[in-house]
Amino acid sequence: MSESPGSKKHDPALEAAQAALAAEHAAVYGYGIVGARVGEARQTEAREAHDAHRARRDAMWRSVRSLGGTPEAASAAYALPFPVPDEGAAVRLAAELESRLAAVYADLVRAATGARRREAAAALREAAVRAVRWRGGSVAFPGLVERAPRTGAGNSPDGAPKRL
């Protein structure tokens, strides 16, 4: 199959960078909700996360451009994964945003090379640490557990690893 003039080859790094950019757009939006509903004790944490995601979003915008892509703009609004009427839900939303970002950055680590891979690994680590802070607990492999199959040769029918 030959390519038509002007078309681009499939570029996993570009696709993963676009996905990371989209996730950062959503995180910036989501932290606006978190900041409005989280209690005073966690306002600084929410503001710092919001600022960090704005910086990551801008870096991903540049990354997409450097890979030859056209960065996608943010949406005017995003659907939240659940209602966020109070502080408890805001904390859960922050943890969910970070978990989703860790998964997206795990994909970028897998697709990228060199400095881009190192930056993606740093972003994955930061998202995983924030998720732990918001959630109060962690998972063994942040960003990968979301990608694990529910059943398989090494898993029981309920998706849990088989015990030896």
CSV table of N, CA and C in Angstrom, one decimal:
chain,number,residue,atom,x,y,z
A,1,MET,N,0.9,-1.2,0.0
A,1,MET,CA,0.0,0.0,0.0
A,1,MET,C,0.9,1.2,0.0
A,2,SER,N,0.8,2.1,-1.0
A,2,SER,CA,1.6,3.3,-1.0
A,2,SER,C,0.9,4.4,-0.4
A,3,GLU,N,1.7,5.4,0.0
A,3,GLU,CA,1.1,6.6,0.6
A,3,GLU,C,0.8,7.6,-0.4
A,4,SER,N,-0.3,8.4,-0.2
A,4,SER,CA,-0.6,9.5,-1.1
A,4,SER,C,0.3,10.7,-0.8
A,5,PRO,N,0.6,11.5,-1.7
A,5,PRO,CA,1.4,12.7,-1.4
A,5,PRO,C,0.7,13.5,-0.3
A,6,GLY,N,1.5,14.0,0.7
A,6,GLY,CA,1.0,14.8,1.8
A,6,GLY,C,0.5,14.0,3.0
A,7,SER,N,0.4,12.7,2.8
A,7,SER,CA,-0.1,11.9,3.9
A,7,SER,C,1.1,11.5,4.8
A,8,LYS,N,0.8,11.2,6.1
A,8,LYS,CA,1.9,10.9,7.0
A,8,LYS,C,1.8,9.4,7.4
A,9,LYS,N,3.0,8.9,7.7
A,9,LYS,CA,3.0,7.5,8.2
A,9,LYS,C,2.4,7.5,9.6
A,10,HIS,N,2.0,6.3,10.0
A,10,HIS,CA,1.5,6.1,11.3
A,10,HIS,C,2.7,6.4,12.3
A,11,ASP,N,2.5,7.3,13.2
A,11,ASP,CA,3.6,7.7,14.2
A,11,ASP,C,3.1,7.5,15.6
A,12,PRO,N,3.5,6.4,16.2
A,12,PRO,CA,3.0,6.1,17.6
A,12,PRO,C,3.4,7.2,18.6
A,13,ALA,N,4.5,7.8,18.4
A,13,ALA,CA,5.0,8.8,19.3
A,13,ALA,C,4.1,10.1,19.2
A,14,LEU,N,3.7,10.4,18.0
A,14,LEU,CA,2.8,11.6,17.8
A,14,LEU,C,1.5,11.3,18.3
A,15,GLU,N,0.9,10.1,18.1
A,15,GLU,CA,-0.4,9.7,18.6
A,15,GLU,C,-0.4,9.8,20.1
A,16,ALA,N,0.6,9.2,20.8
A,16,ALA,CA,0.7,9.2,22.2
A,16,ALA,C,0.9,10.6,22.8
A,17,ALA,N,1.7,11.5,22.0
A,17,ALA,CA,1.8,12.9,22.5
A,17,ALA,C,0.5,13.6,22.4
A,18,GLN,N,-0.3,13.4,21.3
A,18,GLN,CA,-1.6,14.0,21.1
A,18,GLN,C,-2.5,13.6,22.3
A,19,ALA,N,-2.5,12.3,22.6
A,19,ALA,CA,-3.3,11.8,23.7
A,19,ALA,C,-2.9,12.4,25.0
A,20,ALA,N,-1.6,12.6,25.3
A,20,ALA,CA,-1.1,13.2,26.5
A,20,ALA,C,-1.6,14.7,26.5
A,21,LEU,N,-1.5,15.4,25.4
A,21,LEU,CA,-2.0,16.8,25.3
A,21,LEU,C,-3.4,16.8,25.6
A,22,ALA,N,-4.2,15.9,25.1
A,22,ALA,CA,-5.7,15.9,25.4
A,22,ALA,C,-5.9,15.7,26.8
A,23,ALA,N,-5.2,14.8,27.4
A,23,ALA,CA,-5.4,14.4,28.8
A,23,ALA,C,-5.0,15.6,29.7
A,24,GLU,N,-3.9,16.4,29.3
A,24,GLU,CA,-3.5,17.5,30.1
A,24,GLU,C,-4.6,18.7,29.9
A,25,HIS,N,-5.2,18.8,28.8
A,25,HIS,CA,-6.3,19.8,28.6
A,25,HIS,C,-7.4,19.4,29.6
A,26,ALA,N,-7.8,18.1,29.7
A,26,ALA,CA,-8.8,17.7,30.6
A,26,ALA,C,-8.4,17.9,32.0
A,27,ALA,N,-7.2,17.6,32.3
A,27,ALA,CA,-6.7,17.8,33.7
A,27,ALA,C,-6.8,19.3,34.2
A,28,VAL,N,-6.4,20.2,33.3
A,28,VAL,CA,-6.5,21.6,33.6
A,28,VAL,C,-7.9,22.0,33.9
A,29,TYR,N,-8.8,21.5,33.1
A,29,TYR,CA,-10.2,21.8,33.3
A,29,TYR,C,-10.7,21.1,34.6
A,30,GLY,N,-10.3,19.9,34.8
A,30,GLY,CA,-10.7,19.1,36.0
A,30,GLY,C,-10.3,19.8,37.3
A,31,TYR,N,-9.0,20.3,37.3
A,31,TYR,CA,-8.5,20.9,38.5
A,31,TYR,C,-9.2,22.2,38.7
A,32,GLY,N,-9.8,22.8,37.7
A,32,GLY,CA,-10.7,24.0,38.0
A,32,GLY,C,-11.9,23.6,38.9
A,33,ILE,N,-12.4,22.4,38.6
A,33,ILE,CA,-13.5,21.9,39.4
A,33,ILE,C,-13.0,21.5,40.8
A,34,VAL,N,-11.9,20.8,40.8
A,34,VAL,CA,-11.3,20.4,42.1
A,34,VAL,C,-11.1,21.6,43.0
A,35,GLY,N,-10.4,22.6,42.4
A,35,GLY,CA,-10.1,23.8,43.2
A,35,GLY,C,-11.3,24.5,43.8
A,36,ALA,N,-12.4,24.5,43.0
A,36,ALA,CA,-13.6,25.1,43.5
A,36,ALA,C,-14.3,24.4,44.6
A,37,ARG,N,-14.1,23.1,44.7
A,37,ARG,CA,-14.8,22.3,45.7
A,37,ARG,C,-14.0,21.7,46.8
A,38,VAL,N,-12.7,21.7,46.7
A,38,VAL,CA,-11.8,21.1,47.7
A,38,VAL,C,-11.7,22.1,48.9
A,39,GLY,N,-11.5,21.5,50.0
A,39,GLY,CA,-11.4,22.4,51.2
A,39,GLY,C,-10.2,23.2,51.3
A,40,GLU,N,-10.2,24.2,52.2
A,40,GLU,CA,-9.1,25.1,52.3
A,40,GLU,C,-7.8,24.4,52.6
A,41,ALA,N,-7.8,23.3,53.3
A,41,ALA,CA,-6.6,22.6,53.7
A,41,ALA,C,-5.8,22.0,52.4
A,42,ARG,N,-6.6,21.8,51.3
A,42,ARG,CA,-6.0,21.2,50.2
A,42,ARG,C,-5.9,22.2,49.0
A,43,GLN,N,-6.3,23.5,49.2
A,43,GLN,CA,-6.3,24.5,48.1
A,43,GLN,C,-4.9,24.6,47.5
A,44,THR,N,-3.9,24.7,48.3
A,44,THR,CA,-2.5,24.8,47.8
A,44,THR,C,-2.1,23.7,46.9
A,45,GLU,N,-2.5,22.5,47.4
A,45,GLU,CA,-2.2,21.2,46.6
A,45,GLU,C,-2.9,21.3,45.2
A,46,ALA,N,-4.2,21.7,45.3
A,46,ALA,CA,-4.9,21.8,44.0
A,46,ALA,C,-4.4,22.8,43.1
A,47,ARG,N,-4.0,24.0,43.6
A,47,ARG,CA,-3.4,25.1,42.8
A,47,ARG,C,-2.1,24.6,42.2
A,48,GLU,N,-1.2,24.0,43.0
A,48,GLU,CA,0.1,23.5,42.5
A,48,GLU,C,-0.1,22.5,41.4
A,49,ALA,N,-1.1,21.6,41.6
A,49,ALA,CA,-1.3,20.6,40.5
A,49,ALA,C,-1.9,21.2,39.3
A,50,HIS,N,-2.8,22.2,39.4
A,50,HIS,CA,-3.3,22.9,38.3
A,50,HIS,C,-2.2,23.6,37.5
A,51,ASP,N,-1.3,24.3,38.2
A,51,ASP,CA,-0.1,25.0,37.6
A,51,ASP,C,0.8,24.0,36.9
A,52,ALA,N,1.0,22.8,37.5
A,52,ALA,CA,1.9,21.8,37.0
A,52,ALA,C,1.3,21.3,35.7
A,53,HIS,N,0.0,21.1,35.7
A,53,HIS,CA,-0.7,20.5,34.5
A,53,HIS,C,-0.7,21.6,33.3
A,54,ARG,N,-0.8,22.8,33.7
A,54,ARG,CA,-0.8,23.9,32.6
A,54,ARG,C,0.6,23.8,32.0
A,55,ALA,N,1.6,23.7,32.8
A,55,ALA,CA,3.0,23.6,32.3
A,55,ALA,C,3.2,22.4,31.4
A,56,ARG,N,2.7,21.2,31.9
A,56,ARG,CA,2.8,20.0,31.1
A,56,ARG,C,2.0,20.1,29.8
A,57,ARG,N,0.8,20.7,29.9
A,57,ARG,CA,0.0,20.9,28.7
A,57,ARG,C,0.8,21.7,27.6
A,58,ASP,N,1.4,22.8,28.1
A,58,ASP,CA,2.2,23.6,27.2
A,58,ASP,C,3.4,22.9,26.6
A,59,ALA,N,4.0,22.1,27.4
A,59,ALA,CA,5.2,21.2,26.9
A,59,ALA,C,4.7,20.2,25.9
A,60,MET,N,3.5,19.6,26.2
A,60,MET,CA,3.0,18.6,25.2
A,60,MET,C,2.6,19.3,23.9
A,61,TRP,N,2.1,20.5,24.0
A,61,TRP,CA,1.7,21.3,22.8
A,61,TRP,C,3.0,21.4,21.9
A,62,ARG,N,4.1,21.8,22.6
A,62,ARG,CA,5.4,22.0,21.8
A,62,ARG,C,5.9,20.6,21.3
A,63,SER,N,5.7,19.6,22.1
A,63,SER,CA,6.1,18.2,21.7
A,63,SER,C,5.3,17.8,20.4
A,64,VAL,N,4.0,18.0,20.4
A,64,VAL,CA,3.2,17.6,19.2
A,64,VAL,C,3.7,18.3,18.0
A,65,ARG,N,4.0,19.6,18.2
A,65,ARG,CA,4.5,20.4,17.1
A,65,ARG,C,5.8,19.9,16.6
A,66,SER,N,6.7,19.6,17.5
A,66,SER,CA,8.1,19.1,17.1
A,66,SER,C,8.0,17.8,16.4
A,67,LEU,N,7.0,17.0,16.7
A,67,LEU,CA,6.8,15.7,16.0
A,67,LEU,C,6.1,15.9,14.6
A,68,GLY,N,5.8,17.1,14.3
A,68,GLY,CA,5.2,17.4,13.0
A,68,GLY,C,3.6,17.4,13.0
A,69,GLY,N,3.0,17.4,14.2
A,69,GLY,CA,1.6,17.3,14.3
A,69,GLY,C,1.0,18.7,14.5
A,70,THR,N,-0.3,18.8,14.4
A,70,THR,CA,-1.0,20.0,14.8
A,70,THR,C,-1.7,19.8,16.1
A,71,PRO,N,-1.2,20.4,17.1
A,71,PRO,CA,-1.8,20.2,18.5
A,71,PRO,C,-3.3,20.5,18.5
A,72,GLU,N,-4.0,19.6,19.1
A,72,GLU,CA,-5.5,19.8,19.2
A,72,GLU,C,-5.8,20.8,20.4
A,73,ALA,N,-6.7,21.7,20.1
A,73,ALA,CA,-7.1,22.7,21.1
A,73,ALA,C,-7.9,22.0,22.2
A,74,ALA,N,-8.0,22.7,23.3
A,74,ALA,CA,-8.8,22.2,24.4
A,74,ALA,C,-10.3,22.4,24.1
A,75,SER,N,-11.1,21.5,24.6
A,75,SER,CA,-12.6,21.7,24.5
A,75,SER,C,-13.1,22.8,25.5
A,76,ALA,N,-14.2,23.3,25.2
A,76,ALA,CA,-14.8,24.3,26.1
A,76,ALA,C,-15.2,23.7,27.4
A,77,ALA,N,-15.5,22.5,27.4
A,77,ALA,CA,-15.9,21.8,28.7
A,77,ALA,C,-15.7,20.3,28.5
A,78,TYR,N,-15.5,19.6,29.6
A,78,TYR,CA,-15.3,18.1,29.6
A,78,TYR,C,-16.3,17.4,30.5
A,79,ALA,N,-16.7,16.3,30.1
A,79,ALA,CA,-17.7,15.5,30.9
A,79,ALA,C,-16.9,14.9,32.1
A,80,LEU,N,-17.3,15.1,33.2
A,80,LEU,CA,-16.7,14.5,34.4
A,80,LEU,C,-17.1,13.1,34.6
A,81,PRO,N,-16.2,12.2,35.1
A,81,PRO,CA,-16.5,10.8,35.3
A,81,PRO,C,-17.6,10.5,36.3
A,82,PHE,N,-17.9,11.5,37.1
A,82,PHE,CA,-18.9,11.3,38.2
A,82,PHE,C,-19.3,12.7,38.7
A,83,PRO,N,-20.4,12.9,39.3
A,83,PRO,CA,-20.8,14.2,39.9
A,83,PRO,C,-19.8,14.6,41.0
A,84,VAL,N,-19.5,15.9,41.0
A,84,VAL,CA,-18.5,16.4,42.0
A,84,VAL,C,-19.2,17.5,42.8
A,85,PRO,N,-20.1,17.1,43.7
A,85,PRO,CA,-20.9,18.1,44.5
A,85,PRO,C,-20.2,18.6,45.8
A,86,ASP,N,-19.1,17.9,46.2
A,86,ASP,CA,-18.5,18.3,47.5
A,86,ASP,C,-17.0,18.0,47.5
A,87,GLU,N,-16.4,18.2,48.7
A,87,GLU,CA,-15.0,18.1,48.8
A,87,GLU,C,-14.5,16.6,48.6
A,88,GLY,N,-15.3,15.7,49.1
A,88,GLY,CA,-14.9,14.3,49.0
A,88,GLY,C,-14.8,13.9,47.5
A,89,ALA,N,-15.8,14.3,46.8
A,89,ALA,CA,-15.9,14.0,45.3
A,89,ALA,C,-14.8,14.7,44.6
A,90,ALA,N,-14.4,15.9,45.0
A,90,ALA,CA,-13.3,16.7,44.4
A,90,ALA,C,-12.0,16.0,44.6
A,91,VAL,N,-11.8,15.4,45.8
A,91,VAL,CA,-10.6,14.7,46.0
A,91,VAL,C,-10.5,13.4,45.2
A,92,ARG,N,-11.7,12.7,45.0
A,92,ARG,CA,-11.7,11.5,44.2
A,92,ARG,C,-11.5,11.9,42.7
A,93,LEU,N,-12.0,13.1,42.3
A,93,LEU,CA,-11.8,13.5,40.9
A,93,LEU,C,-10.3,13.8,40.7
A,94,ALA,N,-9.6,14.5,41.6
A,94,ALA,CA,-8.2,14.7,41.5
A,94,ALA,C,-7.4,13.4,41.3
A,95,ALA,N,-7.7,12.4,42.2
A,95,ALA,CA,-7.1,11.1,42.1
A,95,ALA,C,-7.3,10.5,40.8
A,96,GLU,N,-8.5,10.6,40.3
A,96,GLU,CA,-8.9,10.0,39.0
A,96,GLU,C,-8.2,10.6,37.8
A,97,LEU,N,-8.1,12.0,37.9
A,97,LEU,CA,-7.4,12.7,36.8
A,97,LEU,C,-5.9,12.2,36.8
A,98,GLU,N,-5.3,12.1,37.9
A,98,GLU,CA,-3.9,11.7,38.0
A,98,GLU,C,-3.7,10.3,37.5
A,99,SER,N,-4.6,9.4,37.9
A,99,SER,CA,-4.5,8.0,37.4
A,99,SER,C,-4.6,7.9,35.9
A,100,ARG,N,-5.6,8.7,35.3
A,100,ARG,CA,-5.7,8.7,33.9
A,100,ARG,C,-4.5,9.3,33.2
A,101,LEU,N,-3.9,10.3,33.8
A,101,LEU,CA,-2.7,10.9,33.2
A,101,LEU,C,-1.6,9.9,33.3
A,102,ALA,N,-1.4,9.2,34.4
A,102,ALA,CA,-0.4,8.2,34.5
A,102,ALA,C,-0.5,7.1,33.4
A,103,ALA,N,-1.7,6.7,33.1
A,103,ALA,CA,-1.9,5.7,32.0
A,103,ALA,C,-1.5,6.3,30.6
A,104,VAL,N,-1.9,7.5,30.4
A,104,VAL,CA,-1.6,8.1,29.1
A,104,VAL,C,-0.1,8.3,29.0
A,105,TYR,N,0.6,8.7,30.0
A,105,TYR,CA,2.0,8.9,30.0
A,105,TYR,C,2.8,7.6,29.9
A,106,ALA,N,2.2,6.5,30.4
A,106,ALA,CA,2.8,5.2,30.3
A,106,ALA,C,2.8,4.8,28.8
A,107,ASP,N,1.7,5.2,28.1
A,107,ASP,CA,1.7,5.0,26.6
A,107,ASP,C,2.8,5.8,25.9
A,108,LEU,N,3.0,7.0,26.3
A,108,LEU,CA,4.0,7.8,25.7
A,108,LEU,C,5.4,7.3,26.0
A,109,VAL,N,5.6,6.8,27.2
A,109,VAL,CA,6.9,6.2,27.5
A,109,VAL,C,7.2,5.1,26.6
A,110,ARG,N,6.2,4.3,26.3
A,110,ARG,CA,6.3,3.1,25.4
A,110,ARG,C,6.6,3.5,24.0
A,111,ALA,N,6.0,4.6,23.5
A,111,ALA,CA,6.1,5.0,22.1
A,111,ALA,C,7.2,5.9,21.8
A,112,ALA,N,7.7,6.7,22.8
A,112,ALA,CA,8.8,7.7,22.6
A,112,ALA,C,10.2,7.1,22.8
A,113,THR,N,11.1,7.9,22.4
A,113,THR,CA,12.6,7.6,22.6
A,113,THR,C,13.3,8.8,23.2
A,114,GLY,N,14.5,8.7,23.6
A,114,GLY,CA,15.3,9.8,24.1
A,114,GLY,C,14.7,10.7,25.1
A,115,ALA,N,15.0,12.0,24.9
A,115,ALA,CA,14.5,13.0,25.8
A,115,ALA,C,13.0,13.0,26.0
A,116,ARG,N,12.3,12.7,24.9
A,116,ARG,CA,10.8,12.7,25.0
A,116,ARG,C,10.4,11.6,25.9
A,117,ARG,N,11.0,10.4,25.9
A,117,ARG,CA,10.7,9.3,26.8
A,117,ARG,C,11.0,9.7,28.2
A,118,ARG,N,12.1,10.3,28.4
A,118,ARG,CA,12.5,10.7,29.8
A,118,ARG,C,11.5,11.7,30.4
A,119,GLU,N,11.0,12.7,29.5
A,119,GLU,CA,10.0,13.6,30.0
A,119,GLU,C,8.7,12.9,30.3
A,120,ALA,N,8.3,12.0,29.5
A,120,ALA,CA,7.1,11.2,29.7
A,120,ALA,C,7.2,10.4,31.0
A,121,ALA,N,8.4,9.8,31.2
A,121,ALA,CA,8.6,9.0,32.5
A,121,ALA,C,8.5,10.0,33.7
A,122,ALA,N,9.0,11.2,33.6
A,122,ALA,CA,8.9,12.1,34.7
A,122,ALA,C,7.5,12.5,34.9
A,123,ALA,N,6.7,12.7,33.8
A,123,ALA,CA,5.3,13.1,33.9
A,123,ALA,C,4.5,12.0,34.5
A,124,LEU,N,4.8,10.7,34.1
A,124,LEU,CA,4.1,9.6,34.7
A,124,LEU,C,4.4,9.5,36.2
A,125,ARG,N,5.6,9.7,36.6
A,125,ARG,CA,6.0,9.6,38.0
A,125,ARG,C,5.3,10.7,38.8
A,126,GLU,N,5.2,11.9,38.3
A,126,GLU,CA,4.6,13.0,39.0
A,126,GLU,C,3.1,12.8,39.1
A,127,ALA,N,2.5,12.2,38.1
A,127,ALA,CA,1.0,11.9,38.1
A,127,ALA,C,0.8,10.8,39.2
A,128,ALA,N,1.6,9.8,39.2
A,128,ALA,CA,1.5,8.7,40.1
A,128,ALA,C,1.6,9.2,41.6
A,129,VAL,N,2.6,10.1,41.8
A,129,VAL,CA,2.8,10.6,43.2
A,129,VAL,C,1.6,11.5,43.6
A,130,ARG,N,1.1,12.3,42.7
A,130,ARG,CA,-0.1,13.1,43.0
A,130,ARG,C,-1.3,12.2,43.3
A,131,ALA,N,-1.5,11.2,42.5
A,131,ALA,CA,-2.6,10.2,42.7
A,131,ALA,C,-2.5,9.6,44.1
A,132,VAL,N,-1.4,9.2,44.5
A,132,VAL,CA,-1.2,8.7,45.8
A,132,VAL,C,-1.5,9.7,46.9
A,133,ARG,N,-1.1,10.9,46.7
A,133,ARG,CA,-1.4,12.0,47.7
A,133,ARG,C,-2.9,12.2,47.8
A,134,TRP,N,-3.6,12.3,46.6
A,134,TRP,CA,-5.0,12.5,46.7
A,134,TRP,C,-5.8,11.3,47.2
A,135,ARG,N,-5.4,10.1,46.8
A,135,ARG,CA,-6.1,8.9,47.1
A,135,ARG,C,-5.7,8.4,48.5
A,136,GLY,N,-4.5,8.7,48.9
A,136,GLY,CA,-4.1,8.1,50.2
A,136,GLY,C,-3.5,6.7,50.1
A,137,GLY,N,-3.3,6.2,48.9
A,137,GLY,CA,-2.8,4.9,48.7
A,137,GLY,C,-2.3,4.8,47.3
A,138,SER,N,-1.6,3.7,47.0
A,138,SER,CA,-1.0,3.5,45.7
A,138,SER,C,-1.3,2.2,45.0
A,139,VAL,N,-0.8,2.0,43.8
A,139,VAL,CA,-0.9,0.8,43.1
A,139,VAL,C,0.5,0.4,42.7
A,140,ALA,N,0.7,-0.9,42.4
A,140,ALA,CA,2.1,-1.4,42.2
A,140,ALA,C,2.7,-0.8,41.0
A,141,PHE,N,2.0,-0.7,39.9
A,141,PHE,CA,2.6,-0.1,38.6
A,141,PHE,C,1.6,1.0,38.1
A,142,PRO,N,1.8,2.2,38.6
A,142,PRO,CA,0.8,3.3,38.2
A,142,PRO,C,0.9,3.5,36.6
A,143,GLY,N,-0.2,3.6,36.0
A,143,GLY,CA,-0.3,3.8,34.6
A,143,GLY,C,-0.4,2.6,33.8
A,144,LEU,N,-0.1,1.4,34.5
A,144,LEU,CA,-0.1,0.2,33.8
A,144,LEU,C,-1.3,-0.7,34.2
A,145,VAL,N,-1.7,-0.5,35.5
A,145,VAL,CA,-2.8,-1.3,36.0
A,145,VAL,C,-4.1,-1.1,35.2
A,146,GLU,N,-4.3,0.2,34.7
A,146,GLU,CA,-5.4,0.5,33.9
A,146,GLU,C,-5.4,-0.2,32.5
A,147,ARG,N,-4.2,-0.6,32.1
A,147,ARG,CA,-4.1,-1.3,30.8
A,147,ARG,C,-4.1,-2.8,30.9
A,148,ALA,N,-4.1,-3.3,32.1
A,148,ALA,CA,-4.0,-4.8,32.3
A,148,ALA,C,-5.3,-5.5,31.9
A,149,PRO,N,-5.2,-6.6,31.2
A,149,PRO,CA,-6.4,-7.3,30.8
A,149,PRO,C,-7.1,-7.8,32.1
A,150,ARG,N,-8.4,-7.9,32.0
A,150,ARG,CA,-9.2,-8.4,33.2
A,150,ARG,C,-9.0,-9.9,33.4
A,151,THR,N,-8.9,-10.7,32.4
A,151,THR,CA,-8.7,-12.1,32.5
A,151,THR,C,-7.5,-12.5,31.6
A,152,GLY,N,-6.9,-13.6,31.9
A,152,GLY,CA,-5.9,-14.1,31.0
A,152,GLY,C,-5.3,-15.3,31.7
A,153,ALA,N,-4.2,-15.8,31.1
A,153,ALA,CA,-3.6,-17.1,31.5
A,153,ALA,C,-3.1,-17.0,33.0
A,154,GLY,N,-2.6,-15.8,33.4
A,154,GLY,CA,-2.1,-15.6,34.7
A,154,GLY,C,-3.1,-15.1,35.7
A,155,ASN,N,-4.4,-14.9,35.3
A,155,ASN,CA,-5.4,-14.3,36.1
A,155,ASN,C,-6.5,-15.3,36.4
A,156,SER,N,-7.2,-15.1,37.5
A,156,SER,CA,-8.3,-15.9,37.8
A,156,SER,C,-9.5,-15.3,37.0
A,157,PRO,N,-10.7,-15.9,37.0
A,157,PRO,CA,-11.8,-15.4,36.2
A,157,PRO,C,-12.3,-14.0,36.6
A,158,ASP,N,-12.0,-13.6,37.9
A,158,ASP,CA,-12.4,-12.3,38.3
A,158,ASP,C,-11.4,-11.3,38.0
A,159,GLY,N,-10.3,-11.7,37.3
A,159,GLY,CA,-9.2,-10.7,36.9
A,159,GLY,C,-8.1,-10.6,37.9
A,160,ALA,N,-8.2,-11.1,39.1
A,160,ALA,CA,-7.2,-11.0,40.1
A,160,ALA,C,-6.0,-12.0,39.7
A,161,PRO,N,-4.8,-11.7,40.0
A,161,PRO,CA,-3.7,-12.7,39.8
A,161,PRO,C,-3.9,-13.9,40.5
A,162,LYS,N,-3.6,-15.1,39.9
A,162,LYS,CA,-3.7,-16.3,40.6
A,162,LYS,C,-2.7,-16.4,41.7
A,163,ARG,N,-3.1,-17.0,42.8
A,163,ARG,CA,-2.2,-17.2,43.9
A,163,ARG,C,-1.4,-18.5,43.8
A,164,LEU,N,-0.2,-18.5,44.1
A,164,LEU,CA,0.6,-19.7,44.1
A,164,LEU,C,0.5,-20.5,45.3
